[in-house]
Amino acid sequence: MLLVADANLPGFTRLVDELNAQCETALQVETYTERQPPKALLARADALFIRSVTRVDAELLAQAPQLQWLGTATIGTDHVDVIALHAAGVRFHSCPGVNANAVGDYVASAIAALSLAQDALPTGEVAIIGAGNTGRAAGQRLTGLGLNVHYYDPPLAAAGVAEVHADWQRVLQSQVVSCHVPLTVQGEHPTRHLFDAKALGEFAGGEQGKLLINASRGPVVAEQALAEVIAGGAQLQAVLDVWEHEPATKTEVIELLVLATPHIAGHSFAGKLGGSWQLLKKWLTDQGLALQLPSFQQFLQGYPEGQAVVQQAPDEPDWRTLCRWILQVYDIRKDDQLLRRTARQPAAFDALRRDYAVRAELSQLHLQAGAWAQTRRWQKCLTELTFQID
Ligand SMILES: NC(=O)c1ccc[n+]([C@@H]2O[C@H](COP(=O)([O-])OP(=O)(O)OC[C@H]3O[C@@H](n4cnc5c(N)ncnc54)[C@H](O)[C@@H]3O)[C@@H](O)[C@H]2O)c1
Ligand SMILES: O=C(O)[C@H](O)[C@H](O)COP(=O)(O)O
């Protein structure tokens, strides 16, 4: 049985080694490093484990006659043609929620960095677009920072979910917007160019400074229109992690942004390790194999990268201190600098992602806190920020 896997799936081969120690027929693993797996590997693959950079369509499937199973270690699935998979009889799994905490941390880090630079937290409303796993994770952390968060999600609102709304005008009037939707081009609520020239113009109109964050998929925001609105002098700041024509990016767009990163919002170490673990677990279940994986917590603890980041916190923090603690664990500005320093070549963009440094999550911050942390208000706030209290 040949498992073909993206080389950028940390822990994958280690987990397969653990499985092989439990069975007589060894599972074979071969990895690939380019966006698309080589034809020679596809020809022999029984199962394929990918990231979002690998496009799976009828053309790829035609090269993989033995393929029975496909898994993507990502939340997004817009790189996979599910109709072609169905026609080819290939089972498919993605990893809902797997790196949602990392995306929440990314948005918190963006707000922390910009607020410290401006010496003020946003005072207006924060609209989270899409109240799923990543949107909730971002909203929760911003609530912990004391921001006034609301969730715009028409599909969930139509399904009767409480605490979400479908009021687009409220979105446009908010001070901050953070996008957390899948990329869709059809249906009642398509998200491609949700923020087109008109929406961007309305959002950025007026005296109040606005902030747009997109860590979902590039085409959710019309990139050229965004550049034109900012270049036209609107009071609009923008943070982009995702790009309309990835892996291509435009220098002239990046220069107009306050923060720009190479699609790494979900790339915490735990988020990436979780993708490998979740996929192998799903594959084992589908195969009906009675082999055991360690629990995810056990697996994570086996890596030094999964250990606690300890912070002394004898005194009650103010918002600036909370922001500094966030940046101590994950500082988005370093990723911004890496992208700005890198030549604007698609291969360089991919290399930044492939060679991405190990990143901790906010939940790894352990505060050795004074009595202040015991009040109900602080317990709520620190829990929302996912900090631990020792
Ligand atoms: N930058 C990154 O590294 C990164 C990491 C993880 C996920 N993502 C992207 O973010 C997307 C969202 O992830 P998630 O875990 O929150 O997904 P999710 O499925 O948990 O939630 C998505 C939410 O968006 C809502 N939605 C759909 N269309 C909408 C619309 N037109 N307007 C408002 N809301 C709408 C859905 O009802 C759902 O509640 C993924 O599909 C993926 O493309 C990016
Ligand atoms: O959808 C997702 O989960 C993310 O966008 C994911 O983190 C993308 O990263 P990649 O798999 O391309 O490394």
Tab-separated table of C-alpha atoms and ligand atoms in Angstrom:
chain	number	residue	atom	x	y	z
A	1	MET	CA	0.000	0.000	0.000
A	2	LEU	CA	1.630	3.276	-1.098
A	3	LEU	CA	0.793	6.502	0.723
A	4	VAL	CA	1.967	9.575	-1.192
A	5	ALA	CA	2.261	12.665	0.988
A	6	ASP	CA	3.261	16.324	0.702
A	7	ALA	CA	6.663	16.604	2.394
A	8	ASN	CA	5.267	19.601	4.303
A	9	LEU	CA	3.093	17.415	6.564
A	10	PRO	CA	5.045	17.466	9.833
A	11	GLY	CA	4.972	14.247	11.819
A	12	PHE	CA	3.435	12.234	8.994
A	13	THR	CA	6.233	9.730	8.444
A	14	ARG	CA	6.755	9.455	12.212
A	15	LEU	CA	3.105	8.464	12.641
A	16	VAL	CA	3.332	5.938	9.805
A	17	ASP	CA	6.429	4.455	11.504
A	18	GLU	CA	4.325	3.982	14.644
A	19	LEU	CA	1.663	2.204	12.571
A	20	ASN	CA	4.232	0.022	10.857
A	21	ALA	CA	5.537	-1.080	14.252
A	22	GLN	CA	2.064	-2.571	14.842
A	23	CYS	CA	1.537	-4.468	11.586
A	24	GLU	CA	3.202	-7.092	9.403
A	25	THR	CA	2.578	-5.525	5.993
A	26	ALA	CA	4.603	-2.336	5.984
A	27	LEU	CA	2.862	0.811	4.782
A	28	GLN	CA	5.070	2.582	2.282
A	29	VAL	CA	5.336	6.387	2.281
A	30	GLU	CA	6.802	8.561	-0.443
A	31	THR	CA	6.801	12.350	-0.215
A	32	TYR	CA	6.835	15.106	-2.816
A	33	THR	CA	8.056	18.689	-2.517
A	34	GLU	CA	6.585	20.530	-5.512
A	35	ARG	CA	2.998	21.770	-5.749
A	36	GLN	CA	1.885	18.800	-7.868
A	37	PRO	CA	3.065	15.227	-7.082
A	38	PRO	CA	5.281	13.734	-9.827
A	39	LYS	CA	3.480	11.543	-12.383
A	40	ALA	CA	5.611	8.525	-11.461
A	41	LEU	CA	4.359	8.691	-7.876
A	42	LEU	CA	0.738	9.312	-8.847
A	43	ALA	CA	0.833	6.217	-11.052
A	44	ARG	CA	1.488	4.050	-7.975
A	45	ALA	CA	-0.404	5.950	-5.269
A	46	ASP	CA	-3.166	4.208	-3.300
A	47	ALA	CA	-3.765	7.186	-1.030
A	48	LEU	CA	-2.742	10.837	-1.443
A	49	PHE	CA	-2.214	13.284	1.440
A	50	ILE	CA	-2.039	16.897	0.255
A	51	ARG	CA	-1.986	20.558	1.330
A	52	SER	CA	-3.867	23.437	-0.305
A	53	VAL	CA	-1.143	24.015	-2.908
A	54	THR	CA	-1.931	20.756	-4.740
A	55	ARG	CA	-4.733	21.110	-7.283
A	56	VAL	CA	-6.748	17.907	-7.617
A	57	ASP	CA	-8.828	17.686	-10.759
A	58	ALA	CA	-9.765	15.211	-13.494
A	59	GLU	CA	-6.305	15.628	-15.045
A	60	LEU	CA	-4.505	14.584	-11.858
A	61	LEU	CA	-6.945	11.747	-11.245
A	62	ALA	CA	-6.333	10.380	-14.744
A	63	GLN	CA	-2.671	10.008	-13.753
A	64	ALA	CA	-3.542	8.106	-10.583
A	65	PRO	CA	-5.402	4.959	-11.654
A	66	GLN	CA	-4.958	3.155	-8.301
A	67	LEU	CA	-5.984	6.089	-6.121
A	68	GLN	CA	-8.760	5.231	-3.671
A	69	TRP	CA	-8.400	7.884	-1.030
A	70	LEU	CA	-7.540	11.602	-0.898
A	71	GLY	CA	-7.038	13.767	2.177
A	72	THR	CA	-6.162	17.442	2.463
A	73	ALA	CA	-4.570	18.608	5.723
A	74	THR	CA	-6.447	21.905	5.380
A	75	ILE	CA	-9.776	23.477	6.204
A	76	GLY	CA	-10.296	24.969	2.732
A	77	THR	CA	-11.231	22.580	-0.081
A	78	ASP	CA	-11.397	24.918	-3.083
A	79	HIS	CA	-8.272	23.250	-4.573
A	80	VAL	CA	-10.153	19.958	-4.942
A	81	ASP	CA	-12.691	19.133	-7.644
A	82	VAL	CA	-15.080	17.020	-5.577
A	83	ILE	CA	-17.251	16.161	-8.592
A	84	ALA	CA	-14.255	14.663	-10.410
A	85	LEU	CA	-13.339	12.745	-7.231
A	86	HIS	CA	-16.847	11.371	-6.953
A	87	ALA	CA	-16.812	10.306	-10.611
A	88	ALA	CA	-13.484	8.529	-10.033
A	89	GLY	CA	-14.807	6.807	-6.894
A	90	VAL	CA	-12.126	8.352	-4.669
A	91	ARG	CA	-13.000	8.969	-1.004
A	92	PHE	CA	-12.189	12.461	0.225
A	93	HIS	CA	-11.541	14.040	3.617
A	94	SER	CA	-10.520	17.535	4.678
A	95	CYS	CA	-9.688	18.723	8.207
A	96	PRO	CA	-12.427	21.099	9.437
A	97	GLY	CA	-11.201	23.342	12.212
A	98	VAL	CA	-7.679	21.915	12.263
A	99	ASN	CA	-5.828	25.247	12.208
A	100	ALA	CA	-8.630	27.519	13.425
A	101	ASN	CA	-6.706	28.425	16.593
A	102	ALA	CA	-3.736	29.508	14.482
A	103	VAL	CA	-5.972	31.755	12.369
A	104	GLY	CA	-7.520	33.235	15.515
A	105	ASP	CA	-4.003	33.908	16.818
A	106	TYR	CA	-3.052	35.523	13.492
A	107	VAL	CA	-5.943	38.002	13.678
A	108	ALA	CA	-5.196	38.731	17.354
A	109	SER	CA	-1.546	39.338	16.490
A	110	ALA	CA	-2.505	41.726	13.657
A	111	ILE	CA	-4.761	43.727	15.976
A	112	ALA	CA	-2.124	43.701	18.746
A	113	ALA	CA	0.641	44.944	16.421
A	114	LEU	CA	-1.464	47.685	14.822
A	115	SER	CA	-2.974	48.830	18.124
A	116	LEU	CA	0.441	49.164	19.765
A	117	ALA	CA	1.693	51.104	16.729
A	118	GLN	CA	-1.275	53.482	16.932
A	119	ASP	CA	-1.380	53.414	20.743
A	120	ALA	CA	-5.106	52.655	20.694
A	121	LEU	CA	-7.358	49.647	20.359
A	122	PRO	CA	-10.186	49.905	17.801
A	123	THR	CA	-13.181	51.487	19.518
A	124	GLY	CA	-15.821	50.748	16.863
A	125	GLU	CA	-17.433	47.433	16.024
A	126	VAL	CA	-15.523	44.447	14.650
A	127	ALA	CA	-17.388	42.436	11.985
A	128	ILE	CA	-16.352	38.818	11.658
A	129	ILE	CA	-17.442	37.585	8.214
A	130	GLY	CA	-18.245	33.895	8.600
A	131	ALA	CA	-18.991	32.500	12.053
A	132	GLY	CA	-17.373	29.099	11.558
A	133	ASN	CA	-14.263	27.681	13.197
A	134	THR	CA	-11.740	30.340	12.193
A	135	GLY	CA	-14.173	33.254	12.527
A	136	ARG	CA	-15.182	32.184	16.038
A	137	ALA	CA	-11.541	31.701	17.039
A	138	ALA	CA	-10.700	35.220	15.841
A	139	GLY	CA	-13.812	36.772	17.398
A	140	GLN	CA	-13.161	35.092	20.731
A	141	ARG	CA	-9.623	36.450	20.993
A	142	LEU	CA	-10.681	39.974	19.975
A	143	THR	CA	-13.456	39.859	22.587
A	144	GLY	CA	-10.742	38.956	25.106
A	145	LEU	CA	-8.908	42.124	24.084
A	146	GLY	CA	-12.068	44.077	24.914
A	147	LEU	CA	-13.282	44.666	21.333
A	148	ASN	CA	-16.936	44.801	20.360
A	149	VAL	CA	-17.375	41.798	18.037
A	150	HIS	CA	-20.358	40.750	15.914
A	151	TYR	CA	-20.748	37.892	13.419
A	152	TYR	CA	-22.095	38.285	9.872
A	153	ASP	CA	-23.091	34.880	8.470
A	154	PRO	CA	-26.224	34.782	6.271
A	155	PRO	CA	-26.189	30.962	5.791
A	156	LEU	CA	-26.109	30.391	9.567
A	157	ALA	CA	-28.611	33.219	10.178
A	158	ALA	CA	-31.009	31.559	7.687
A	159	ALA	CA	-30.556	28.286	9.581
A	160	GLY	CA	-31.690	30.041	12.763
A	161	VAL	CA	-28.330	30.096	14.545
A	162	ALA	CA	-28.383	32.616	17.390
A	163	GLU	CA	-25.785	35.410	17.743
A	164	VAL	CA	-25.177	35.765	14.002
A	165	HIS	CA	-26.820	38.194	11.596
A	166	ALA	CA	-27.232	38.968	7.901
A	167	ASP	CA	-27.053	42.768	8.110
A	168	TRP	CA	-24.532	43.852	5.446
A	169	GLN	CA	-24.942	47.546	6.311
A	170	ARG	CA	-23.761	46.815	9.848
A	171	VAL	CA	-20.674	45.172	8.344
A	172	LEU	CA	-19.926	48.225	6.209
A	173	GLN	CA	-20.329	50.529	9.199
A	174	SER	CA	-17.974	48.513	11.388
A	175	GLN	CA	-14.476	49.806	12.062
A	176	VAL	CA	-12.798	46.438	11.522
A	177	VAL	CA	-13.769	43.581	9.183
A	178	SER	CA	-12.112	40.167	9.300
A	179	CYS	CA	-12.967	37.611	6.581
A	180	HIS	CA	-13.395	33.921	7.468
A	181	VAL	CA	-15.442	32.390	4.665
A	182	PRO	CA	-14.787	29.537	2.242
A	183	LEU	CA	-14.193	30.546	-1.379
A	184	THR	CA	-17.441	29.904	-3.256
A	185	VAL	CA	-18.589	31.073	-6.667
A	186	GLN	CA	-22.110	29.656	-6.696
A	187	GLY	CA	-25.105	29.373	-4.405
A	188	GLU	CA	-27.109	31.982	-2.568
A	189	HIS	CA	-24.122	33.562	-0.816
A	190	PRO	CA	-21.064	33.343	-3.074
A	191	THR	CA	-17.939	34.751	-1.465
A	192	ARG	CA	-15.775	35.482	-4.526
A	193	HIS	CA	-15.317	39.269	-4.551
A	194	LEU	CA	-17.577	39.650	-1.514
A	195	PHE	CA	-15.465	42.753	-1.037
A	196	ASP	CA	-15.568	44.175	-4.564
A	197	ALA	CA	-14.921	47.802	-5.555
A	198	LYS	CA	-18.404	48.879	-4.425
A	199	ALA	CA	-18.243	47.174	-1.026
A	200	LEU	CA	-14.699	48.410	-0.429
A	201	GLY	CA	-15.667	51.957	-1.374
A	202	GLU	CA	-18.659	51.905	0.977
A	203	PHE	CA	-16.672	50.319	3.798
A	204	ALA	CA	-13.835	52.816	3.472
A	205	GLY	CA	-16.050	55.866	2.959
A	206	GLY	CA	-16.338	58.380	5.755
A	207	GLU	CA	-14.020	59.913	8.279
A	208	GLN	CA	-13.383	56.945	10.552
A	209	GLY	CA	-10.260	54.896	9.815
A	210	LYS	CA	-11.139	51.343	8.789
A	211	LEU	CA	-9.276	48.033	8.858
A	212	LEU	CA	-9.843	45.025	6.578
A	213	ILE	CA	-8.232	41.647	7.361
A	214	ASN	CA	-8.399	38.713	4.963
A	215	ALA	CA	-7.047	35.350	6.140
A	216	SER	CA	-9.581	33.228	4.245
A	217	ARG	CA	-8.988	32.957	0.490
A	218	GLY	CA	-7.515	35.630	-1.803
A	219	PRO	CA	-10.421	36.057	-4.239
A	220	VAL	CA	-12.820	36.957	-1.396
A	221	VAL	CA	-11.359	40.467	-1.706
A	222	ALA	CA	-10.937	42.070	-5.153
A	223	GLU	CA	-7.224	42.790	-4.806
A	224	GLN	CA	-6.887	45.397	-7.545
A	225	ALA	CA	-9.936	47.288	-6.294
A	226	LEU	CA	-8.509	47.217	-2.762
A	227	ALA	CA	-5.244	48.681	-4.030
A	228	GLU	CA	-7.112	51.409	-5.908
A	229	VAL	CA	-9.242	52.360	-2.893
A	230	ILE	CA	-6.184	52.642	-0.636
A	231	ALA	CA	-4.101	54.443	-3.283
A	232	GLY	CA	-7.027	56.835	-3.776
A	233	GLY	CA	-6.519	58.101	-0.236
A	234	ALA	CA	-9.294	56.281	1.653
A	235	GLN	CA	-8.883	55.902	5.403
A	236	LEU	CA	-8.436	52.157	4.937
A	237	GLN	CA	-5.743	49.873	6.305
A	238	ALA	CA	-5.560	46.306	5.062
A	239	VAL	CA	-3.928	43.075	6.229
A	240	LEU	CA	-3.722	40.271	3.659
A	241	ASP	CA	-2.546	36.716	4.265
A	242	VAL	CA	-4.102	35.359	1.087
A	243	TRP	CA	-3.815	36.601	-2.479
A	244	GLU	CA	-5.983	36.573	-5.506
A	245	HIS	CA	-3.417	34.895	-7.775
A	246	GLU	CA	-1.286	32.849	-5.356
A	247	PRO	CA	1.563	32.113	-5.431
A	248	ALA	CA	1.928	35.366	-7.416
A	249	THR	CA	1.799	38.604	-5.431
A	250	LYS	CA	2.193	42.192	-6.589
A	251	THR	CA	4.780	44.502	-5.035
A	252	GLU	CA	2.605	47.537	-5.712
A	253	VAL	CA	-0.265	45.938	-3.721
A	254	ILE	CA	1.945	44.784	-0.850
A	255	GLU	CA	3.364	48.285	-0.473
A	256	LEU	CA	-0.144	49.638	0.182
A	257	LEU	CA	-0.855	47.174	3.012
A	258	VAL	CA	-0.118	47.590	6.705
A	259	LEU	CA	0.642	43.874	7.060
A	260	ALA	CA	1.219	41.294	4.320
A	261	THR	CA	1.978	37.603	4.869
A	262	PRO	CA	2.445	34.535	2.616
A	263	HIS	CA	-0.683	32.468	3.421
A	264	ILE	CA	0.584	31.310	6.792
A	265	ALA	CA	-2.298	32.328	9.072
A	266	GLY	CA	-3.036	28.660	9.794
A	267	HIS	CA	0.581	27.568	10.050
A	268	SER	CA	1.086	27.130	13.774
A	269	PHE	CA	3.070	23.999	14.592
A	270	ALA	CA	0.049	22.417	16.323
A	271	GLY	CA	-2.199	23.328	13.375
A	272	LYS	CA	0.102	21.647	10.870
A	273	LEU	CA	0.824	18.626	13.062
A	274	GLY	CA	-2.926	18.285	13.619
A	275	GLY	CA	-3.472	18.018	9.860
A	276	SER	CA	-1.136	15.012	9.594
A	277	TRP	CA	-2.679	13.359	12.632
A	278	GLN	CA	-6.328	13.967	11.629
A	279	LEU	CA	-5.810	12.675	8.106
A	280	LEU	CA	-4.069	9.466	9.157
A	281	LYS	CA	-6.804	8.850	11.731
A	282	LYS	CA	-9.486	9.236	9.050
A	283	TRP	CA	-7.560	7.038	6.626
A	284	LEU	CA	-7.202	4.280	9.275
A	285	THR	CA	-10.932	4.408	10.018
A	286	ASP	CA	-11.806	4.191	6.312
A	287	GLN	CA	-9.421	1.237	5.854
A	288	GLY	CA	-10.952	-0.516	8.863
A	289	LEU	CA	-7.423	-1.147	10.160
A	290	ALA	CA	-7.154	-1.939	13.871
A	291	LEU	CA	-3.978	0.117	14.346
A	292	GLN	CA	-3.605	2.731	17.065
A	293	LEU	CA	-2.403	6.307	16.791
A	294	PRO	CA	-1.349	8.192	19.936
A	295	SER	CA	-3.840	10.831	21.100
A	296	PHE	CA	-3.146	14.214	19.514
A	297	GLN	CA	-2.080	15.720	22.860
A	298	GLN	CA	0.390	12.858	23.432
A	299	PHE	CA	1.749	13.289	19.918
A	300	LEU	CA	2.126	17.087	20.277
A	301	GLN	CA	3.823	16.785	23.662
A	302	GLY	CA	6.477	14.583	22.017
A	303	TYR	CA	7.771	17.651	20.220
A	304	PRO	CA	9.666	20.459	22.027
A	305	GLU	CA	7.652	22.896	19.867
A	306	GLY	CA	4.497	21.844	21.748
A	307	GLN	CA	5.798	22.943	25.148
A	308	ALA	CA	4.661	25.892	27.272
A	309	VAL	CA	5.875	29.487	26.880
A	310	VAL	CA	6.133	30.805	30.454
A	311	GLN	CA	5.451	34.449	31.321
A	312	GLN	CA	5.723	36.034	34.787
A	313	ALA	CA	2.642	38.173	35.401
A	314	PRO	CA	2.651	39.461	38.984
A	315	ASP	CA	0.668	42.614	38.177
A	316	GLU	CA	-2.694	43.186	36.543
A	317	PRO	CA	-2.054	43.829	32.812
A	318	ASP	CA	-3.430	46.697	30.749
A	319	TRP	CA	-4.357	46.253	27.064
A	320	ARG	CA	-0.819	47.066	25.951
A	321	THR	CA	0.584	44.256	28.075
A	322	LEU	CA	-2.003	41.824	26.662
A	323	CYS	CA	-0.925	42.863	23.156
A	324	ARG	CA	2.741	42.354	24.018
A	325	TRP	CA	2.001	38.862	25.400
A	326	ILE	CA	0.229	37.993	22.130
A	327	LEU	CA	3.198	39.245	20.094
A	328	GLN	CA	5.619	37.381	22.337
A	329	VAL	CA	3.993	34.087	21.302
A	330	TYR	CA	3.286	34.989	17.679
A	331	ASP	CA	4.542	38.195	16.092
A	332	ILE	CA	2.878	38.717	12.703
A	333	ARG	CA	5.310	41.564	11.940
A	334	LYS	CA	8.138	39.050	11.422
A	335	ASP	CA	6.115	37.245	8.735
A	336	ASP	CA	5.304	40.598	7.152
A	337	GLN	CA	9.000	41.502	7.005
A	338	LEU	CA	9.907	38.139	5.458
A	339	LEU	CA	7.400	38.618	2.640
A	340	ARG	CA	8.454	42.219	1.990
A	341	ARG	CA	12.125	41.211	1.847
A	342	THR	CA	11.465	38.326	-0.539
A	343	ALA	CA	11.642	38.784	-4.291
A	344	ARG	CA	8.125	38.755	-5.710
A	345	GLN	CA	8.520	35.383	-7.433
A	346	PRO	CA	5.935	32.620	-7.025
A	347	ALA	CA	8.725	30.160	-6.137
A	348	ALA	CA	9.903	32.478	-3.345
A	349	PHE	CA	6.361	32.743	-1.974
A	350	ASP	CA	6.101	28.935	-1.921
A	351	ALA	CA	9.530	28.648	-0.296
A	352	LEU	CA	8.489	31.006	2.535
A	353	ARG	CA	5.553	28.731	3.254
A	354	ARG	CA	7.468	25.470	2.860
A	355	ASP	CA	10.334	26.602	5.116
A	356	TYR	CA	8.072	28.380	7.608
A	357	ALA	CA	9.534	28.603	11.111
A	358	VAL	CA	7.938	26.703	13.948
A	359	ARG	CA	5.179	28.821	15.467
A	360	ALA	CA	3.588	28.433	18.904
A	361	GLU	CA	-0.088	29.094	19.685
A	362	LEU	CA	-1.450	31.589	22.233
A	363	SER	CA	-2.770	28.635	24.248
A	364	GLN	CA	0.853	27.691	24.945
A	365	LEU	CA	1.335	30.899	26.972
A	366	HIS	CA	1.351	30.020	30.664
A	367	LEU	CA	0.985	33.020	32.936
A	368	GLN	CA	2.536	32.755	36.380
A	369	ALA	CA	-0.033	35.239	37.516
A	370	GLY	CA	-0.727	37.128	40.736
A	371	ALA	CA	-4.066	37.202	42.565
A	372	TRP	CA	-5.477	39.596	39.956
A	373	ALA	CA	-6.031	36.660	37.583
A	374	GLN	CA	-8.514	35.010	39.921
A	375	THR	CA	-11.366	37.477	39.406
A	376	ARG	CA	-14.266	36.391	37.192
A	377	ARG	CA	-13.583	39.221	34.730
A	378	TRP	CA	-9.958	38.218	34.197
A	379	GLN	CA	-10.723	34.489	34.074
A	380	LYS	CA	-13.149	35.205	31.218
A	381	CYS	CA	-10.736	37.488	29.397
A	382	LEU	CA	-7.723	35.160	29.696
A	383	THR	CA	-9.830	32.169	28.626
A	384	GLU	CA	-10.975	34.095	25.549
A	385	LEU	CA	-7.358	34.859	24.734
A	386	THR	CA	-6.661	31.114	25.334
A	387	PHE	CA	-3.870	31.935	27.813
A	388	GLN	CA	-3.262	29.408	30.604
A	389	ILE	CA	-2.955	30.461	34.254
A	390	ASP	CA	-0.460	28.480	36.359
B	1	LIG	N1	-5.137	31.688	5.651
B	1	LIG	C1	-5.118	30.476	6.152
B	1	LIG	O1	-4.074	29.947	6.481
B	1	LIG	C2	-6.415	29.740	6.358
B	1	LIG	C3	-6.472	28.789	7.388
B	1	LIG	C4	-7.679	28.129	7.582
B	1	LIG	C5	-8.775	28.376	6.770
B	1	LIG	N2	-8.672	29.289	5.771
B	1	LIG	C6	-9.834	29.587	4.917
B	1	LIG	O2	-10.871	30.085	5.749
B	1	LIG	C7	-12.090	29.489	5.365
B	1	LIG	C8	-13.036	29.449	6.552
B	1	LIG	O3	-12.555	28.516	7.512
B	1	LIG	P1	-13.494	28.058	8.724
B	1	LIG	O4	-12.759	27.027	9.482
B	1	LIG	O5	-13.957	29.235	9.499
B	1	LIG	O6	-14.685	27.422	7.920
B	1	LIG	P2	-16.123	27.031	8.474
B	1	LIG	O7	-16.719	26.149	7.443
B	1	LIG	O8	-16.015	26.528	9.872
B	1	LIG	O9	-16.909	28.424	8.522
B	1	LIG	C9	-17.196	29.183	7.388
B	1	LIG	C10	-18.428	30.016	7.688
B	1	LIG	O10	-18.619	30.931	6.607
B	1	LIG	C11	-20.019	31.092	6.440
B	1	LIG	N3	-20.300	31.661	5.136
B	1	LIG	C12	-20.371	31.056	3.940
B	1	LIG	N4	-20.666	31.953	2.973
B	1	LIG	C13	-20.769	33.160	3.582
B	1	LIG	C14	-21.031	34.475	3.119
B	1	LIG	N5	-21.254	34.747	1.837
B	1	LIG	N6	-21.027	35.484	4.029
B	1	LIG	C15	-20.802	35.242	5.342
B	1	LIG	N7	-20.584	34.014	5.827
B	1	LIG	C16	-20.548	32.976	4.954
B	1	LIG	C17	-20.555	29.675	6.624
B	1	LIG	O11	-21.949	29.695	6.918
B	1	LIG	C18	-19.710	29.185	7.794
B	1	LIG	O12	-20.324	29.415	9.035
B	1	LIG	C19	-11.692	28.114	4.828
B	1	LIG	O13	-12.637	27.625	3.893
B	1	LIG	C20	-10.362	28.367	4.182
B	1	LIG	O14	-10.529	28.668	2.825
B	1	LIG	C21	-7.516	29.988	5.559
B	2	LIG	O1	-7.455	26.067	4.430
B	2	LIG	C1	-6.527	25.949	5.228
B	2	LIG	O2	-6.553	25.127	6.166
B	2	LIG	C2	-5.326	26.840	5.137
B	2	LIG	O3	-5.466	27.761	4.131
B	2	LIG	C3	-4.062	26.075	5.080
B	2	LIG	O4	-3.338	26.349	6.225
B	2	LIG	C4	-3.286	26.429	3.868
B	2	LIG	O5	-1.988	26.107	3.994
B	2	LIG	P1	-1.282	25.007	3.076
B	2	LIG	O6	-2.009	23.757	3.242
B	2	LIG	O7	-1.328	25.441	1.650
B	2	LIG	O8	0.090	24.968	3.569
